[in-house]
Short mmCIF file of C-alpha atoms and ligand atoms in Angstrom, two decimals:
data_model
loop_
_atom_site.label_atom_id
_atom_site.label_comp_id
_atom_site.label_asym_id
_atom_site.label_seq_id
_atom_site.Cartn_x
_atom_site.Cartn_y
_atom_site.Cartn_z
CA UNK A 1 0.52 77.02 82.30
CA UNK A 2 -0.43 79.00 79.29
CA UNK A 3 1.65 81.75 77.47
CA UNK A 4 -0.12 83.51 75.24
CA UNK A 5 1.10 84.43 71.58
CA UNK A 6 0.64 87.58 70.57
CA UNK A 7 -0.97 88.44 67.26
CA UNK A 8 -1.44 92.80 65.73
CA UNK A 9 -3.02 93.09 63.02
CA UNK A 10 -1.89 96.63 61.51
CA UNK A 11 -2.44 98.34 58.44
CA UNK A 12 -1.63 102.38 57.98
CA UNK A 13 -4.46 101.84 55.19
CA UNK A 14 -8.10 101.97 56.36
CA UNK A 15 -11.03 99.93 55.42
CA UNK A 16 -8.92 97.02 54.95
CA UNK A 17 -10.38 94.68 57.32
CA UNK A 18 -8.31 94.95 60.72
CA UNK A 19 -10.86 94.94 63.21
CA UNK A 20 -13.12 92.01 60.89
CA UNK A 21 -10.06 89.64 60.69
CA UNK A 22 -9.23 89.84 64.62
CA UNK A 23 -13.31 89.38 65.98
CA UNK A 24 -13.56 86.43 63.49
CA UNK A 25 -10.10 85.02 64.25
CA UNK A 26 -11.12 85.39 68.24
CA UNK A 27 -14.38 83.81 67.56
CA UNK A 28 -12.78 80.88 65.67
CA UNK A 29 -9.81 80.04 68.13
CA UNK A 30 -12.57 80.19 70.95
CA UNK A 31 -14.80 78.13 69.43
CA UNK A 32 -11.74 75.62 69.13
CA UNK A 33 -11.26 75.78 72.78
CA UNK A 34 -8.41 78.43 73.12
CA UNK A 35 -8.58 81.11 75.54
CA UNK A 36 -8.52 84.49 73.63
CA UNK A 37 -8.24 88.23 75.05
CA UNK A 38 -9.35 91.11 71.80
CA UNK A 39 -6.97 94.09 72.82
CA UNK A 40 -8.80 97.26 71.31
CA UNK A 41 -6.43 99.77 70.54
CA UNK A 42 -8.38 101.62 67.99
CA UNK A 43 -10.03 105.19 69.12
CA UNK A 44 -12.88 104.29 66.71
CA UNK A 45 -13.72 100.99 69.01
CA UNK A 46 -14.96 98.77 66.06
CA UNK A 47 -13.92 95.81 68.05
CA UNK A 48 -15.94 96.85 71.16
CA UNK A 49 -18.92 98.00 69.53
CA UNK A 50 -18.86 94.28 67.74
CA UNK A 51 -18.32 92.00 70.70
CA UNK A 52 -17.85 94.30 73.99
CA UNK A 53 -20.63 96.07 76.60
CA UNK A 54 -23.31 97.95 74.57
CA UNK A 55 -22.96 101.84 76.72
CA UNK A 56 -26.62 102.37 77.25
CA UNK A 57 -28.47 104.79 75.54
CA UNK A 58 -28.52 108.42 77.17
CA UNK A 59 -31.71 108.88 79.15
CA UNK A 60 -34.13 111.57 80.96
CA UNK A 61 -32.01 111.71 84.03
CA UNK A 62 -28.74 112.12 82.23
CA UNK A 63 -29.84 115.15 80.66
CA UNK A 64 -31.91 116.63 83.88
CA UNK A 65 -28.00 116.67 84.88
CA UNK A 66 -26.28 118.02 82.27
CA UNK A 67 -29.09 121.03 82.86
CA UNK A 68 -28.43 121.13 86.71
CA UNK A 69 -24.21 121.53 85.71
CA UNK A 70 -25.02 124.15 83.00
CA UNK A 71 -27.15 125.60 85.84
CA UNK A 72 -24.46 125.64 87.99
CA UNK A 73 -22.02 127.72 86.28
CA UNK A 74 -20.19 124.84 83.94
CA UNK A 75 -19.88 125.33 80.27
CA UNK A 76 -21.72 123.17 78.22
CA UNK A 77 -18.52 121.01 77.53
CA UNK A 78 -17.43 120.68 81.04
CA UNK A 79 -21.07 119.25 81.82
CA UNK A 80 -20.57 116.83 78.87
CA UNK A 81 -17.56 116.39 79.75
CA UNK A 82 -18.36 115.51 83.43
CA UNK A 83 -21.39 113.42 82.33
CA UNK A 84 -20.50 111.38 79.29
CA UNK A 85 -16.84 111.37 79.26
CA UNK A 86 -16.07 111.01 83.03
CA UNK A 87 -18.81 108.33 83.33
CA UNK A 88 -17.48 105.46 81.19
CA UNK A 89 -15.77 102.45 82.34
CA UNK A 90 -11.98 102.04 82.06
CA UNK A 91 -10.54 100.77 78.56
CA UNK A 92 -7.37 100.30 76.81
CA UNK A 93 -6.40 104.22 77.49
CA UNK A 94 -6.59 103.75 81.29
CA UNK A 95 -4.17 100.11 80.93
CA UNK A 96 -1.47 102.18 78.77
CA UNK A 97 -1.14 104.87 81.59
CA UNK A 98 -1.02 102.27 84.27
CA UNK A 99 -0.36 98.70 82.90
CA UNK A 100 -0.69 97.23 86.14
CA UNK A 101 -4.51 97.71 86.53
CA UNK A 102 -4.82 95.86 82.84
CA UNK A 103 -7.14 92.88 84.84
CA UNK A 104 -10.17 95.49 86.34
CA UNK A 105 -10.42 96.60 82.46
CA UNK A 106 -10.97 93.50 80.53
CA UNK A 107 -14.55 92.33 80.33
CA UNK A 108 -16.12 89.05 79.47
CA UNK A 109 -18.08 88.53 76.19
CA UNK A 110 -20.67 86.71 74.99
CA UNK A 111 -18.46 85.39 72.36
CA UNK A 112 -17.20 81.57 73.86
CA UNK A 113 -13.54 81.89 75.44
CA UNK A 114 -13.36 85.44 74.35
CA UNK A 115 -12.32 88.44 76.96
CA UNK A 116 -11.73 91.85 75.41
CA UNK A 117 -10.08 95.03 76.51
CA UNK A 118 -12.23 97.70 75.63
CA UNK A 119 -11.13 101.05 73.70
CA UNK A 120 -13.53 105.00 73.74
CA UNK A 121 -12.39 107.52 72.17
CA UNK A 122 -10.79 108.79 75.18
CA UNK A 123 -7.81 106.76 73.31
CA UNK A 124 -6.79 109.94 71.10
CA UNK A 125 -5.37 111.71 74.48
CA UNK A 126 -3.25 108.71 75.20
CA UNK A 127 -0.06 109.59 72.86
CA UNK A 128 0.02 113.25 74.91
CA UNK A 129 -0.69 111.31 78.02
CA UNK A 130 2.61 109.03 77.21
CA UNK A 131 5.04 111.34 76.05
CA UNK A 132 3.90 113.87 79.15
CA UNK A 133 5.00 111.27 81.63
CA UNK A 134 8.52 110.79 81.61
CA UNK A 135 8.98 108.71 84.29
CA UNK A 136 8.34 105.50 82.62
CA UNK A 137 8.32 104.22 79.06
CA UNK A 138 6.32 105.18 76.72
CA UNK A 139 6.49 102.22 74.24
CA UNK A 140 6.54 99.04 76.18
CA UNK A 141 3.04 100.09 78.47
CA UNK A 142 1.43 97.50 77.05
CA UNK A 143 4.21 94.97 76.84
CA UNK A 144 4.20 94.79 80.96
CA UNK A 145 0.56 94.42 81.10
CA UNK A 146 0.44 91.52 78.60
CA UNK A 147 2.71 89.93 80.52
CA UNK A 148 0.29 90.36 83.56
CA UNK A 149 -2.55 88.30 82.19
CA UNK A 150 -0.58 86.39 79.42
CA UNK A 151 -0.72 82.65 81.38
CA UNK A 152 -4.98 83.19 80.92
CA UNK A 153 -4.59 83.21 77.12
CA UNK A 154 -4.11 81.09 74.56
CA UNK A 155 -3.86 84.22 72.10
CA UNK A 156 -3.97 87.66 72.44
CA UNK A 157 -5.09 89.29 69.04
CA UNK A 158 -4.90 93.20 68.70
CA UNK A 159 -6.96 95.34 66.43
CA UNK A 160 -5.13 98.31 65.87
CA UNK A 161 -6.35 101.92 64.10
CA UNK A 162 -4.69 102.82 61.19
CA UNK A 163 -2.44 105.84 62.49
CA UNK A 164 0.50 105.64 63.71
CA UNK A 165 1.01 106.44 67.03
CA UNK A 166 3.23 105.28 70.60
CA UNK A 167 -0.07 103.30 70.92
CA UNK A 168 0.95 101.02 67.76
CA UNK A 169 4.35 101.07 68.41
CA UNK A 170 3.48 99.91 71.81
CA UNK A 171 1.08 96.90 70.26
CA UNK A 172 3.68 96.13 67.42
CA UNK A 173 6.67 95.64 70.98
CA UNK A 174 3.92 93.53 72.23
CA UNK A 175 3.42 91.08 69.53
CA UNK A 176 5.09 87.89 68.59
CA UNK A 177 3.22 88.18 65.10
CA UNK A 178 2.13 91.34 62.79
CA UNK A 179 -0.46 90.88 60.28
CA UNK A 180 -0.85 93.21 57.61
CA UNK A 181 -4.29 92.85 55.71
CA UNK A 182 -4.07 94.43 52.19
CA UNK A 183 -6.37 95.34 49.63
CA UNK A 184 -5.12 94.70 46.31
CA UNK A 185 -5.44 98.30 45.19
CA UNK A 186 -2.98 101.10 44.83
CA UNK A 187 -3.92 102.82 48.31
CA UNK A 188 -3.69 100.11 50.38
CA UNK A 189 -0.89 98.48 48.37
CA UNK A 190 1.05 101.44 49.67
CA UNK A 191 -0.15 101.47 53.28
CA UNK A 192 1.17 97.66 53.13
CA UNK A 193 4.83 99.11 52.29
CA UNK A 194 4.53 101.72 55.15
CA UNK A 195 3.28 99.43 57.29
CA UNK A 196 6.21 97.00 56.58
CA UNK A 197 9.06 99.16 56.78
CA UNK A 198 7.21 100.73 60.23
CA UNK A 199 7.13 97.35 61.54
CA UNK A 200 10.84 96.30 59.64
CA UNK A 201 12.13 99.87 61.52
CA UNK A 202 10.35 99.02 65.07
CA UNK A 203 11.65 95.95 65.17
CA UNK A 204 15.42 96.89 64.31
CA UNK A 205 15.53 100.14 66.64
CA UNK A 206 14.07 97.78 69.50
CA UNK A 207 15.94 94.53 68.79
CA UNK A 208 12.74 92.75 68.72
CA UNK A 209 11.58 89.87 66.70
CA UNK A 210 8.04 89.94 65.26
CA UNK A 211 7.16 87.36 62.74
CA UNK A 212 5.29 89.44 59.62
CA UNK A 213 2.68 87.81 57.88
CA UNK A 214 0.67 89.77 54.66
CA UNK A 215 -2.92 88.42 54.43
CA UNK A 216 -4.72 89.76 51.21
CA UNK A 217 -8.12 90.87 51.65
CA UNK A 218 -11.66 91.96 50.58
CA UNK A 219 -10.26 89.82 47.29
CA UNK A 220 -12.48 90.15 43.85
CA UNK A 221 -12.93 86.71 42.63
CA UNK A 222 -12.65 88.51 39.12
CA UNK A 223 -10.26 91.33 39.98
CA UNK A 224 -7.88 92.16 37.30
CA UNK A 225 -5.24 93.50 39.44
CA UNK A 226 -5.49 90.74 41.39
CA UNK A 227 -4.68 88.22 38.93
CA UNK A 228 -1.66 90.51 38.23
CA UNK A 229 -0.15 90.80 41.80
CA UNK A 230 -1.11 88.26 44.04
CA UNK A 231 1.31 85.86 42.12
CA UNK A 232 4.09 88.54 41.40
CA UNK A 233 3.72 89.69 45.54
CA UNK A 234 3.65 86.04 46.09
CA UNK A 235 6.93 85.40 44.39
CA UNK A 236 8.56 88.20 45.94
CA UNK A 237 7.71 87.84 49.28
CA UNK A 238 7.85 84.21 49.55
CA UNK A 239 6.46 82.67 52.92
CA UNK A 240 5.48 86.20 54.05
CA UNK A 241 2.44 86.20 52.32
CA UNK A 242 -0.18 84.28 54.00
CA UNK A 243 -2.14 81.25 51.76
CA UNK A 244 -5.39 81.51 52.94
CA UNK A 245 -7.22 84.80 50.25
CA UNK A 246 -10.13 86.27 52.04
CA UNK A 247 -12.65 87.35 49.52
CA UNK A 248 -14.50 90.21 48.92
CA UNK A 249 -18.46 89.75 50.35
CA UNK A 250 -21.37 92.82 49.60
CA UNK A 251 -22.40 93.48 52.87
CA UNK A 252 -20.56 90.96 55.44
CA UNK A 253 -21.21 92.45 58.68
CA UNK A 254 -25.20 93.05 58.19
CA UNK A 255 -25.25 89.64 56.85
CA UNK A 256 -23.29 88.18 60.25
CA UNK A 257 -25.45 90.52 62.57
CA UNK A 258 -29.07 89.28 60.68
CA UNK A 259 -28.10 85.93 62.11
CA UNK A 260 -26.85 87.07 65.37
CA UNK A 261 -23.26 85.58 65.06
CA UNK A 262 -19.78 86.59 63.25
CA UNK A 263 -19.28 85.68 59.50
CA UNK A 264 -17.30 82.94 60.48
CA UNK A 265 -20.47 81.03 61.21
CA UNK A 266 -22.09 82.22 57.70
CA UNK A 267 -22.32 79.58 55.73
CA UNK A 268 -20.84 81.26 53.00
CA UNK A 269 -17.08 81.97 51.07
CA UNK A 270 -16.50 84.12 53.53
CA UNK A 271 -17.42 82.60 56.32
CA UNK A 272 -14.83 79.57 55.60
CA UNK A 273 -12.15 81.79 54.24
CA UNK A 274 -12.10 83.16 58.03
CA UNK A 275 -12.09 79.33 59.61
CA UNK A 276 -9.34 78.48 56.68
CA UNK A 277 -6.83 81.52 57.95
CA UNK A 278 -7.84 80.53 61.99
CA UNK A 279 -6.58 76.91 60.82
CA UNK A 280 -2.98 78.36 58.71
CA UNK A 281 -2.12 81.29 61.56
CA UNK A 282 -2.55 77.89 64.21
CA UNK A 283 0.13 76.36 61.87
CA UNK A 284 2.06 79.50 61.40
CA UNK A 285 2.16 80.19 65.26
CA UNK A 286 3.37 76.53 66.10
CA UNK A 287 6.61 77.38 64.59
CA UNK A 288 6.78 81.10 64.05
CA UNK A 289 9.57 81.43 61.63
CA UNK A 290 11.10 85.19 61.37
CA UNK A 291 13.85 85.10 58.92
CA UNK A 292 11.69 86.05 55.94
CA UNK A 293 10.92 89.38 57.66
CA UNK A 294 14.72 89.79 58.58
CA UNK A 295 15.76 89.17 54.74
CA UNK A 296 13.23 92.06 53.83
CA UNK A 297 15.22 94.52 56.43
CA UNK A 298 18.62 94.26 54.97
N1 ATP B 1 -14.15 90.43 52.96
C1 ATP B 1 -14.90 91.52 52.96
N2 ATP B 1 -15.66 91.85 51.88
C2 ATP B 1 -16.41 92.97 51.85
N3 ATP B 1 -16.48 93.83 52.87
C3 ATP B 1 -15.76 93.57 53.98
C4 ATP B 1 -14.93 92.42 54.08
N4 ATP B 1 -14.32 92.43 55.29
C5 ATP B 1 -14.75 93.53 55.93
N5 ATP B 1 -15.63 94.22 55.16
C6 ATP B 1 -16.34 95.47 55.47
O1 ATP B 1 -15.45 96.54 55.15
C7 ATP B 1 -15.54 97.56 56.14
C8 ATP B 1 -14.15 97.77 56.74
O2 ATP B 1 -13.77 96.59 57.42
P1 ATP B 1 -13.01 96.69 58.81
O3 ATP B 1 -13.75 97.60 59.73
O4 ATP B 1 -12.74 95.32 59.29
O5 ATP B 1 -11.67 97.38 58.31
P2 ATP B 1 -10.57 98.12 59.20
O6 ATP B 1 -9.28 97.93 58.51
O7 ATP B 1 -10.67 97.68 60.60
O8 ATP B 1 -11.06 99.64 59.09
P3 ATP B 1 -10.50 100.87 59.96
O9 ATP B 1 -9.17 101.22 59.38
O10 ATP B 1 -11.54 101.93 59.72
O11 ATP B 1 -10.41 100.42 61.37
C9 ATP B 1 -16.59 97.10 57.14
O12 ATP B 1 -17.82 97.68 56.78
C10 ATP B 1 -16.65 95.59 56.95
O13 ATP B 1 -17.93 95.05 57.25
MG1 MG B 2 -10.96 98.79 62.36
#
C-alpha cells in the first residue's frame, strides 16, 4: 500500500520557477513509474493551464445567455457571474471548504501517472471562506484530504502562489518536504529568508516536521553574483541547499510546448537539470533528514 510523500514548493518571491519545477518533477517521477497527484493551490492556475482540462473557449450560445440574464433584470456581473463563474468544475477551492469531496475534483492528465487537482481563480475567496467558518479548522483542510487519497500516490507535489495565505499554511501542514526555489538576486534572495522563517515559524507553532530543501534557480552560467553566493549560501546552509543548479534557459516553456512535451524531455541543459533534481529529491525523500532545518530555528 502506498503512502504518498508530500512535496510544496513555496517561494513568497514570484517568477522563480514554482509551478515549472513541480510539472517537470511530476512528469519525471511519472515517467519513472511513480504515481503522482499536482495539487494547484495557486489562484493564477499555472499548473492547470500546463497539464489540466483546457475550459473551452466562450461561444455563441454562452453569450445569447448572458443577454437573456441581462434581459431579465440581472446586472451584468451577476449574469457573468452566473455564466462563467458558476459554470466551472470544482478545484482546489471547493476541496479546502470540504476536504472530504477531494476525489470528484482531481482529474486525469495526459501526462503518464500524473492526476492533478485543479485551481480558478475562485481560489482568492477561499482565505474569507476559511476564517468565516468556524466550525472546523482552518489550516489542516487540506491535511485530511491528503490523507484521503494519499495510498494512490507515490508523491504528491504542490505548486503554491507566492502570497501568503491559510491556503499555504494549509499546503506547508501538509507536506513532509518544502522546497524553496531561489533566484540568485536580491528580490528573491529575500523572499527565500521570508519564506524560511514562514516555514521555520509554521512548523514550530504547529509542532510539525517539514524537511526544507533550497533549490537555486533560473542560474546564469556566467552570473557574477552567483559565483559569489552559491558557495557562501552553500557553506552556510550546509545540506539544506539542494546539489542539483537549474540553469537559466531564454524561453523554456515555448521551447517545451513547440515539441508538445515538458522541458524535461528537451534535449537540452535544462531539460537534464530537471531529470538530475527528480533523481537527488528521490534520494533526499528516501531518508528525509530534518535536523538541518531545526538547527536554522534556534
Ligand atoms: N530555468 C529557467 N530559465 C529561464 N526561464 C525560466 C526557467 N524556469 C522557468 N522559467 C520561466 O520563468 C517564468 C516563471 O516561471 P514559473 O511560472 O515556473 O515561476 P513561478 O515561481 O511559478 O511564478 P509565480 O510566482 O508567478 O507563480 C515562466 O515564464 C517560465 O517559463
Ligand atoms: Mg507559479
Amino acid at each position: 500500500m502506498k503512502k504518498s510523500k508530500v512535496i510544496n514548493v513555496s517561494n513568497v518571491s514570484g517568477g522563480v520557477g514554482k509551478s515549472t519545477t513541480v510539472i517537470e518533477l511530476a512528469t519525471y517521477f511519472g515517467s519513472k513509474g511513480y504515481h503522482c497527484l499536482v495539487i494547484d493551490a495557486d489562484m493564477q492556475a499555472s499548473a492547470t493551464d500546463c497539464i489540466g482540462d483546457k475550459g473551452l473557449p466562450i461561444h455563441d450560445k454562452e453569450l445569447k445567455t448572458l443577454n437573456k440574464q441581462i434581459e431579465q433584470g440581472n446586472s451584468v456581473l451577476k449574469a457573468l457571474d452566473n455564466c462563467l463563474i458558476e459554470s466551472v468544475s470544482s478545484d482546489l477551492s471547493d476541496v479546502m471548504v470540504e476536504p472530504e469531496i477531494i476525489e470528484e475534483v482531481i482529474q486525469k492528465t495526459e501526462v503518464h501517472n500524473v492526476d492533478l487537482c485543479p485551481s480558478s481563480i475562485r481560489l482568492c475567496q477561499t482565505d474569507k471562506q476559511l476564517t468565516d467558518d468556524i466550525t472546523r479548522s482552518a489550516i489542516n483542510r487540506l491535511s485530511i484530504a491528503l490523507d484521503i487519497v494519499k495510498e494512490k500516490y507515490d508523491y504528491i507535489l504542490i505548486d503554491n502562489s507566492p502570497a501568503q495565505t491559510l491556503v499555504s499554511t494549509n499546503t506547508l501542514l501538509a507536506s513532509d518536504l518544502n522546497i524553496i526555489p531561489v533566484k540568485l538576486d536580491r528580490k528573491s534572495l529575500k523572499g527565500m529568508i521570508l519564506s524560511l522563517k514562514n516555514t521555520l515559524s509554521v512548523m514550530k507553532r504547529n509542532r510539525k516536521e517539514i524537511d526544507v530543501k533550497i533549490l537555486f534557480t533560473m542560474v546564469a552560467r556566467r552570473g557574477r553574483t552567483e559565483k559569489l553566493m552559491i558557495p557562501w549560501l552553500k557553506e552556510q546552509f550546509g545540506d539544506m541547499i539542494l546539489d542539483t543548479l537549474i540553469p537559466y534557459q531564454k524561453k523554456p516553456a515555448q521551447d517545451a510546448s513547440l515539441k508538445n512535451k515538458q522541458i524535461v524531455w528537451t534535449n537540452t541543459t535544462l531539460g537534464f537539470a530537471y531529470k538530475e533534481l527528480g533523481e537527488e529529491l528521490l534520494r533526499v525523500l528516501e531518508g528525509v533528514e530534518n535536523d538541518k532545518a531545526a538547527r536554522i530555528i534556534q
